[in-house]
Structure formats: C-alpha cells, structure tokens
Tab-separated table of N, CA and C in Angstrom:
chain	number	residue	atom	x	y	z
A	1	MET	N	-52.658	-10.912	-29.477
A	1	MET	CA	-51.942	-12.151	-29.542
A	1	MET	C	-52.597	-13.183	-28.612
A	2	ALA	N	-52.715	-14.398	-29.037
A	2	ALA	CA	-53.385	-15.428	-28.229
A	2	ALA	C	-52.524	-15.741	-27.038
A	3	PRO	N	-53.157	-16.144	-25.913
A	3	PRO	CA	-52.339	-16.468	-24.729
A	3	PRO	C	-51.391	-17.608	-24.935
A	4	THR	N	-51.684	-18.558	-25.778
A	4	THR	CA	-50.792	-19.662	-25.986
A	4	THR	C	-49.546	-19.187	-26.811
A	5	ARG	N	-49.758	-18.333	-27.800
A	5	ARG	CA	-48.686	-17.799	-28.572
A	5	ARG	C	-47.780	-16.926	-27.657
A	6	LEU	N	-48.409	-16.149	-26.802
A	6	LEU	CA	-47.608	-15.258	-25.916
A	6	LEU	C	-46.822	-16.055	-24.911
A	7	ARG	N	-47.441	-17.139	-24.456
A	7	ARG	CA	-46.680	-17.999	-23.508
A	7	ARG	C	-45.544	-18.682	-24.216
A	8	ALA	N	-45.688	-19.132	-25.447
A	8	ALA	CA	-44.617	-19.767	-26.209
A	8	ALA	C	-43.528	-18.778	-26.518
A	9	LEU	N	-43.877	-17.529	-26.809
A	9	LEU	CA	-42.881	-16.479	-27.062
A	9	LEU	C	-42.091	-16.208	-25.823
A	10	VAL	N	-42.726	-16.071	-24.636
A	10	VAL	CA	-41.987	-15.849	-23.404
A	10	VAL	C	-41.058	-17.009	-23.093
A	11	ILE	N	-41.546	-18.240	-23.252
A	11	ILE	CA	-40.713	-19.401	-22.973
A	11	ILE	C	-39.557	-19.449	-23.899
A	12	GLY	N	-39.802	-19.122	-25.180
A	12	GLY	CA	-38.688	-19.152	-26.163
A	12	GLY	C	-37.671	-18.113	-25.853
A	13	LEU	N	-38.053	-16.880	-25.481
A	13	LEU	CA	-37.140	-15.793	-25.085
A	13	LEU	C	-36.331	-16.198	-23.838
A	14	ILE	N	-36.950	-16.809	-22.898
A	14	ILE	CA	-36.247	-17.260	-21.692
A	14	ILE	C	-35.265	-18.327	-22.035
A	15	GLY	N	-35.612	-19.259	-22.911
A	15	GLY	CA	-34.709	-20.305	-23.388
A	15	GLY	C	-33.480	-19.744	-24.072
A	16	ILE	N	-33.737	-18.741	-24.988
A	16	ILE	CA	-32.619	-18.120	-25.676
A	16	ILE	C	-31.682	-17.397	-24.714
A	17	GLY	N	-32.280	-16.692	-23.703
A	17	GLY	CA	-31.482	-16.059	-22.669
A	17	GLY	C	-30.622	-17.018	-21.877
A	18	LEU	N	-31.238	-18.139	-21.485
A	18	LEU	CA	-30.493	-19.185	-20.749
A	18	LEU	C	-29.336	-19.769	-21.590
A	19	LEU	N	-29.626	-19.978	-22.886
A	19	LEU	CA	-28.622	-20.512	-23.779
A	19	LEU	C	-27.441	-19.573	-23.877
A	20	LEU	N	-27.745	-18.287	-24.055
A	20	LEU	CA	-26.692	-17.257	-24.132
A	20	LEU	C	-25.895	-17.189	-22.819
A	21	ALA	N	-26.588	-17.227	-21.665
A	21	ALA	CA	-25.894	-17.238	-20.419
A	21	ALA	C	-24.976	-18.404	-20.242
A	22	ILE	N	-25.412	-19.611	-20.646
A	22	ILE	CA	-24.529	-20.802	-20.601
A	22	ILE	C	-23.342	-20.672	-21.476
A	23	ILE	N	-23.563	-20.253	-22.702
A	23	ILE	CA	-22.457	-20.046	-23.680
A	23	ILE	C	-21.332	-19.108	-23.123
A	24	PHE	N	-21.782	-17.923	-22.693
A	24	PHE	CA	-20.833	-17.020	-22.190
A	24	PHE	C	-20.221	-17.398	-20.866
A	25	GLY	N	-20.972	-18.052	-20.091
A	25	GLY	CA	-20.459	-18.626	-18.801
A	25	GLY	C	-19.336	-19.594	-19.034
A	26	LEU	N	-19.573	-20.538	-20.002
A	26	LEU	CA	-18.578	-21.501	-20.360
A	26	LEU	C	-17.349	-20.823	-20.936
A	27	ARG	N	-17.498	-19.809	-21.738
A	27	ARG	CA	-16.370	-19.077	-22.281
A	27	ARG	C	-15.552	-18.460	-21.143
A	28	SER	N	-16.244	-17.857	-20.180
A	28	SER	CA	-15.569	-17.180	-19.084
A	28	SER	C	-14.827	-18.247	-18.215
A	29	PHE	N	-15.476	-19.398	-17.932
A	29	PHE	CA	-14.855	-20.405	-17.198
A	29	PHE	C	-13.551	-20.932	-17.945
A	30	HIS	N	-13.673	-21.131	-19.217
A	30	HIS	CA	-12.492	-21.560	-20.002
A	30	HIS	C	-11.313	-20.559	-19.910
A	31	ALA	N	-11.664	-19.279	-20.026
A	31	ALA	CA	-10.648	-18.260	-19.966
A	31	ALA	C	-10.012	-18.172	-18.544
A	32	PHE	N	-10.850	-18.351	-17.524
A	32	PHE	CA	-10.296	-18.351	-16.167
A	32	PHE	C	-9.349	-19.522	-15.974
A	33	ARG	N	-9.719	-20.694	-16.497
A	33	ARG	CA	-8.868	-21.860	-16.341
A	33	ARG	C	-7.566	-21.695	-17.062
A	34	GLU	N	-7.567	-21.017	-18.192
A	34	GLU	CA	-6.317	-20.804	-18.919
A	34	GLU	C	-5.355	-19.903	-18.181
A	35	PHE	N	-5.912	-18.882	-17.498
A	35	PHE	CA	-5.008	-17.975	-16.792
A	35	PHE	C	-4.600	-18.385	-15.361
A	36	ARG	N	-5.195	-19.441	-14.929
A	36	ARG	CA	-4.866	-19.913	-13.541
A	36	ARG	C	-3.405	-20.304	-13.392
A	37	GLY	N	-2.824	-20.759	-14.494
A	37	GLY	CA	-1.383	-21.223	-14.453
A	37	GLY	C	-0.389	-20.111	-14.497
A	38	HIS	N	-0.847	-18.903	-14.852
A	38	HIS	CA	0.101	-17.758	-15.012
A	38	HIS	C	0.407	-17.163	-13.612
A	39	PRO	N	1.680	-16.959	-13.333
A	39	PRO	CA	2.021	-16.337	-12.065
A	39	PRO	C	1.760	-14.844	-12.116
A	40	PRO	N	1.818	-14.193	-10.909
A	40	PRO	CA	1.703	-12.708	-10.935
A	40	PRO	C	2.898	-12.061	-11.554
A	41	PRO	N	2.844	-10.801	-11.814
A	41	PRO	CA	3.965	-10.135	-12.427
A	41	PRO	C	5.275	-10.275	-11.647
A	42	PHE	N	6.384	-10.096	-12.342
A	42	PHE	CA	7.662	-10.282	-11.674
A	42	PHE	C	7.881	-9.197	-10.638
A	43	PRO	N	8.626	-9.525	-9.565
A	43	PRO	CA	8.978	-8.515	-8.590
A	43	PRO	C	10.015	-7.571	-9.214
A	44	PRO	N	10.184	-6.399	-8.608
A	44	PRO	CA	11.159	-5.505	-9.125
A	44	PRO	C	12.578	-6.116	-9.001
A	45	PRO	N	13.512	-5.699	-9.897
A	45	PRO	CA	14.827	-6.279	-9.861
A	45	PRO	C	15.513	-5.874	-8.528
A	46	PRO	N	16.471	-6.619	-8.106
A	46	PRO	CA	17.115	-6.363	-6.805
A	46	PRO	C	17.812	-5.045	-6.755
A	47	ALA	N	18.298	-4.561	-7.918
A	47	ALA	CA	19.028	-3.261	-7.926
A	47	ALA	C	18.052	-2.127	-7.558
A	48	ALA	N	16.795	-2.264	-7.881
A	48	ALA	CA	15.839	-1.180	-7.546
A	48	ALA	C	15.537	-1.221	-6.084
A	49	GLN	N	15.602	-2.389	-5.452
A	49	GLN	CA	15.329	-2.531	-4.047
A	49	GLN	C	16.487	-2.063	-3.169
A	50	ALA	N	17.711	-2.141	-3.701
A	50	ALA	CA	18.920	-1.865	-2.963
A	50	ALA	C	19.314	-0.353	-3.229
A	51	GLN	N	18.392	0.502	-3.404
A	51	GLN	CA	18.723	1.906	-3.682
A	51	GLN	C	19.308	2.570	-2.426
A	52	GLN	N	20.005	3.650	-2.651
A	52	GLN	CA	20.610	4.361	-1.565
A	52	GLN	C	19.496	5.069	-0.825
A	53	PRO	N	19.572	5.211	0.524
A	53	PRO	CA	18.526	5.907	1.273
A	53	PRO	C	18.604	7.384	1.017
A	54	GLU	N	17.523	8.006	1.127
A	54	GLU	CA	17.451	9.478	1.064
A	54	GLU	C	18.176	10.061	2.298
A	55	THR	N	18.882	11.114	2.155
A	55	THR	CA	19.633	11.658	3.276
A	55	THR	C	19.174	13.118	3.648
A	56	ASP	N	18.395	13.753	2.758
A	56	ASP	CA	18.032	15.129	3.039
A	56	ASP	C	16.709	15.140	3.819
A	57	VAL	N	16.759	15.424	5.143
A	57	VAL	CA	15.568	15.416	5.968
A	57	VAL	C	14.661	16.607	5.723
A	58	GLU	N	15.204	17.605	5.031
A	58	GLU	CA	14.376	18.789	4.726
A	58	GLU	C	13.287	18.451	3.671
A	59	LEU	N	13.411	17.313	3.054
A	59	LEU	CA	12.391	16.888	2.042
A	59	LEU	C	11.138	16.266	2.740
A	60	ILE	N	11.228	16.027	4.089
A	60	ILE	CA	10.141	15.428	4.741
A	60	ILE	C	8.976	16.413	4.858
A	61	ARG	N	7.747	15.930	4.535
A	61	ARG	CA	6.564	16.801	4.589
A	61	ARG	C	5.517	16.181	5.543
A	62	GLU	N	4.571	17.005	5.890
A	62	GLU	CA	3.577	16.545	6.898
A	62	GLU	C	2.621	15.456	6.397
A	63	TRP	N	2.495	15.332	5.069
A	63	TRP	CA	1.565	14.308	4.552
A	63	TRP	C	2.134	12.886	4.594
A	64	MET	N	3.441	12.802	4.832
A	64	MET	CA	4.100	11.543	4.777
A	64	MET	C	3.747	10.714	6.058
A	65	THR	N	3.785	9.388	5.885
A	65	THR	CA	3.465	8.460	7.063
A	65	THR	C	4.831	7.942	7.557
A	66	ILE	N	4.783	7.368	8.781
A	66	ILE	CA	5.956	6.813	9.388
A	66	ILE	C	6.459	5.685	8.578
A	67	GLY	N	5.579	4.839	7.961
A	67	GLY	CA	6.028	3.706	7.105
A	67	GLY	C	6.754	4.164	5.887
A	68	TYR	N	6.221	5.229	5.278
A	68	TYR	CA	6.858	5.773	4.064
A	68	TYR	C	8.205	6.351	4.424
A	69	LEU	N	8.345	7.102	5.493
A	69	LEU	CA	9.638	7.650	5.911
A	69	LEU	C	10.594	6.525	6.288
A	70	SER	N	10.115	5.540	6.937
A	70	SER	CA	10.964	4.413	7.352
A	70	SER	C	11.594	3.737	6.123
A	71	PHE	N	10.778	3.556	5.073
A	71	PHE	CA	11.235	2.934	3.842
A	71	PHE	C	12.226	3.861	3.123
A	72	THR	N	11.845	5.102	2.921
A	72	THR	CA	12.642	6.057	2.148
A	72	THR	C	13.987	6.351	2.793
A	73	TYR	N	13.994	6.541	4.109
A	73	TYR	CA	15.209	6.911	4.800
A	73	TYR	C	15.904	5.633	5.440
A	74	GLN	N	15.334	4.477	5.201
A	74	GLN	CA	15.851	3.227	5.746
A	74	GLN	C	16.140	3.313	7.254
A	75	THR	N	15.075	3.790	7.961
A	75	THR	CA	15.098	3.963	9.389
A	75	THR	C	14.075	3.003	10.015
A	76	PRO	N	14.390	2.312	11.103
A	76	PRO	CA	13.381	1.415	11.672
A	76	PRO	C	12.173	2.250	12.178
A	77	PRO	N	10.982	1.760	11.834
A	77	PRO	CA	9.776	2.571	12.244
A	77	PRO	C	9.662	2.631	13.733
A	78	ASP	N	10.067	1.569	14.487
A	78	ASP	CA	9.997	1.593	15.952
A	78	ASP	C	10.827	2.724	16.569
A	79	LEU	N	11.902	3.033	15.885
A	79	LEU	CA	12.777	4.170	16.363
A	79	LEU	C	11.961	5.469	16.294
A	80	LEU	N	11.249	5.662	15.202
A	80	LEU	CA	10.406	6.898	15.086
A	80	LEU	C	9.218	6.919	16.055
A	81	TYR	N	8.550	5.808	16.218
A	81	TYR	CA	7.453	5.753	17.138
A	81	TYR	C	7.953	5.939	18.552
A	82	ASP	N	9.106	5.385	18.943
A	82	ASP	CA	9.666	5.637	20.297
A	82	ASP	C	10.072	7.042	20.498
A	83	ALA	N	10.578	7.682	19.453
A	83	ALA	CA	10.979	9.123	19.552
A	83	ALA	C	9.750	9.942	19.766
A	84	LEU	N	8.654	9.577	19.184
A	84	LEU	CA	7.435	10.349	19.321
A	84	LEU	C	6.608	9.967	20.582
A	85	ASP	N	7.007	8.861	21.172
A	85	ASP	CA	6.361	8.281	22.314
A	85	ASP	C	4.827	8.008	22.047
A	86	ILE	N	4.614	7.342	20.857
A	86	ILE	CA	3.278	6.963	20.482
A	86	ILE	C	3.327	5.475	20.144
A	87	PRO	N	2.222	4.779	20.232
A	87	PRO	CA	2.164	3.315	19.895
A	87	PRO	C	2.068	3.159	18.366
A	88	PRO	N	2.738	2.159	17.837
A	88	PRO	CA	2.654	1.936	16.377
A	88	PRO	C	1.254	1.422	15.943
A	89	LYS	N	0.649	0.587	16.837
A	89	LYS	CA	-0.632	-0.027	16.461
A	89	LYS	C	-1.686	1.029	16.240
A	90	GLY	N	-2.314	1.018	15.118
A	90	GLY	CA	-3.374	1.956	14.706
A	90	GLY	C	-2.892	3.271	14.119
A	91	ASN	N	-1.566	3.449	14.122
A	91	ASN	CA	-1.028	4.720	13.584
A	91	ASN	C	-0.223	4.537	12.304
A	92	GLU	N	-0.275	3.315	11.738
A	92	GLU	CA	0.540	3.027	10.534
A	92	GLU	C	0.136	3.864	9.350
A	93	LYS	N	-1.138	4.114	9.207
A	93	LYS	CA	-1.608	4.807	8.027
A	93	LYS	C	-1.822	6.333	8.212
A	94	LYS	N	-1.470	6.762	9.391
A	94	LYS	CA	-1.737	8.228	9.672
A	94	LYS	C	-0.550	9.079	9.271
A	95	SER	N	-0.836	10.239	8.671
A	95	SER	CA	0.242	11.144	8.286
A	95	SER	C	0.846	11.794	9.514
A	96	LEU	N	1.960	12.505	9.305
A	96	LEU	CA	2.575	13.190	10.424
A	96	LEU	C	1.699	14.271	11.042
A	97	VAL	N	0.958	15.010	10.172
A	97	VAL	CA	0.053	16.031	10.648
A	97	VAL	C	-1.142	15.423	11.453
A	98	GLU	N	-1.607	14.287	11.028
A	98	GLU	CA	-2.679	13.573	11.798
A	98	GLU	C	-2.139	13.108	13.140
A	99	LEU	N	-0.896	12.594	13.192
A	99	LEU	CA	-0.360	12.188	14.448
A	99	LEU	C	-0.156	13.412	15.380
A	100	ASN	N	0.276	14.489	14.754
A	100	ASN	CA	0.473	15.721	15.561
A	100	ASN	C	-0.834	16.229	16.149
A	101	GLU	N	-1.910	16.203	15.318
A	101	GLU	CA	-3.220	16.659	15.807
A	101	GLU	C	-3.762	15.763	16.878
A	102	GLU	N	-3.498	14.479	16.775
A	102	GLU	CA	-4.017	13.510	17.750
A	102	GLU	C	-3.265	13.493	19.051
A	103	TYR	N	-1.935	13.494	19.001
A	103	TYR	CA	-1.097	13.265	20.211
A	103	TYR	C	-0.528	14.566	20.770
A	104	TYR	N	-0.313	15.582	19.890
A	104	TYR	CA	0.335	16.819	20.374
A	104	TYR	C	-0.428	18.048	19.813
A	105	PRO	N	-1.711	18.200	20.168
A	105	PRO	CA	-2.503	19.272	19.526
A	105	PRO	C	-2.019	20.678	19.899
A	106	ASP	N	-1.383	20.776	21.071
A	106	ASP	CA	-0.958	22.078	21.576
A	106	ASP	C	0.459	22.452	21.100
A	107	GLN	N	1.086	21.577	20.354
A	107	GLN	CA	2.469	21.844	19.849
A	107	GLN	C	2.493	21.648	18.348
A	108	PRO	N	2.120	22.668	17.583
A	108	PRO	CA	2.148	22.490	16.078
A	108	PRO	C	3.505	22.268	15.570
A	109	GLY	N	3.637	21.303	14.676
A	109	GLY	CA	4.895	20.990	13.996
A	109	GLY	C	5.824	20.100	14.851
A	110	TYR	N	5.377	19.676	16.013
A	110	TYR	CA	6.263	18.913	16.874
A	110	TYR	C	6.613	17.571	16.249
A	111	VAL	N	5.658	16.863	15.700
A	111	VAL	CA	5.920	15.541	15.172
A	111	VAL	C	6.866	15.660	13.965
A	112	LEU	N	6.652	16.656	13.106
A	112	LEU	CA	7.521	16.817	11.932
A	112	LEU	C	8.931	17.076	12.326
A	113	GLU	N	9.142	17.967	13.304
A	113	GLU	CA	10.504	18.305	13.689
A	113	GLU	C	11.136	17.169	14.440
A	114	THR	N	10.405	16.459	15.254
A	114	THR	CA	10.976	15.292	15.995
A	114	THR	C	11.390	14.196	15.027
A	115	VAL	N	10.509	13.922	14.018
A	115	VAL	CA	10.868	12.939	13.054
A	115	VAL	C	12.148	13.338	12.236
A	116	LYS	N	12.204	14.556	11.853
A	116	LYS	CA	13.365	15.067	11.121
A	116	LYS	C	14.623	14.905	11.964
A	117	GLU	N	14.607	15.276	13.251
A	117	GLU	CA	15.755	15.148	14.100
A	117	GLU	C	16.143	13.683	14.330
A	118	THR	N	15.166	12.846	14.520
A	118	THR	CA	15.420	11.383	14.777
A	118	THR	C	16.047	10.740	13.546
A	119	ILE	N	15.533	11.059	12.377
A	119	ILE	CA	16.021	10.441	11.111
A	119	ILE	C	17.451	10.968	10.916
A	120	GLN	N	17.701	12.285	11.066
A	120	GLN	CA	19.020	12.819	10.902
A	120	GLN	C	19.977	12.200	11.783
A	121	LEU	N	19.634	11.974	13.104
A	121	LEU	CA	20.536	11.402	14.096
A	121	LEU	C	20.820	9.949	13.664
A	122	HIS	N	19.761	9.206	13.198
A	122	HIS	CA	19.937	7.850	12.818
A	122	HIS	C	20.865	7.748	11.558
A	123	LEU	N	20.715	8.634	10.565
A	123	LEU	CA	21.536	8.595	9.418
A	123	LEU	C	23.003	8.972	9.774
A	124	THR	N	23.177	9.893	10.702
A	124	THR	CA	24.496	10.292	11.115
A	124	THR	C	25.191	9.134	11.877
A	125	ASN	N	24.468	8.440	12.727
A	125	ASN	CA	24.979	7.291	13.440
A	125	ASN	C	25.274	6.124	12.512
A	126	SER	N	24.424	5.938	11.513
A	126	SER	CA	24.579	4.806	10.575
A	126	SER	C	25.807	5.019	9.732
A	127	SER	N	26.021	6.270	9.249
A	127	SER	CA	27.206	6.579	8.395
A	127	SER	C	28.490	6.548	9.183
A	128	ALA	N	28.414	6.891	10.470
A	128	ALA	CA	29.586	6.902	11.321
A	128	ALA	C	30.008	5.552	11.866
A	129	ALA	N	29.160	4.550	11.690
A	129	ALA	CA	29.458	3.212	12.161
A	129	ALA	C	30.679	2.659	11.394
A	130	PRO	N	31.651	2.131	12.102
A	130	PRO	CA	32.810	1.582	11.371
A	130	PRO	C	32.439	0.309	10.645
A	131	THR	N	33.032	0.127	9.521
A	131	THR	CA	32.813	-1.038	8.696
A	131	THR	C	34.175	-1.823	8.706
A	132	THR	N	34.016	-3.083	8.900
A	132	THR	CA	35.186	-3.976	8.949
A	132	THR	C	35.115	-4.929	7.760
A	133	ASN	N	36.237	-5.143	7.137
A	133	ASN	CA	36.333	-6.097	6.041
A	133	ASN	C	36.961	-7.305	6.559
A	134	PRO	N	36.393	-8.500	6.306
A	134	PRO	CA	36.953	-9.753	6.801
A	134	PRO	C	38.183	-10.214	6.049
C-alpha cells in the first residue's frame, strides 16, 4: 500500500473513532442529565426504624462490633466503651474479639462477657424505669 493511502486510512480510522467517542459521550451526558433530578431511594418506613430492641444477650457473638450491638440492643455506645475502659476513637469498626486481643490479651472472653453484662444491666434498668403519663 502506498504511504499516502496508508496515511489516509489511518486518518480516516482515527476520525471514525473520534466520531464514535463524541456520539457515545453525548449520549452518556444526556443520560446523566436526565437522572440528575431523581432523588435517592426512599428511606425505610418509620415502623421499621422503631422496632423493639433485642433482649437476649446470649445472642451476642465475638464477631459483632460495639456499633452493631448499640443499634441492635438500643444501648448507648459510650456506655459499652466506658464499661470496657477503652476509647471509642479508632475502635468503631473492630469486633469484640479484636478488642479483646488488643486491650485484654491475657483475659480471653473478657470483652464478650463484659459487654453482655453491661447490656443486660442497661436493659434491666431501662425496663424498670417508671413511665408517667401526662
């Protein structure tokens, strides 16, 4: 093939590639603009958020985190951190077994048992609190 024909072929293929990129880029831009006005999915209904707290502390396992237990048993996370005498900062994502290995390596199961006792005490105190009707 002659160099001029080869050069024309390369330029033509590059032009077709650029044309395709522009066409699909404009289609993507148009689709993005259409979805910009749509809000994110709806939050869960209030009834699902107002569920009863779990009350059986024997269901607590070592893989659970303080945040998960706090939500499930509706217990303040600071109460659990204070009972364990550990700082909350940097420990939010650690499981109970990881906390035990880091802070109490010579006492296996200490964190799990302390968390169970603290949550049970909190649930007992919460249910024993008098309720007044106005």
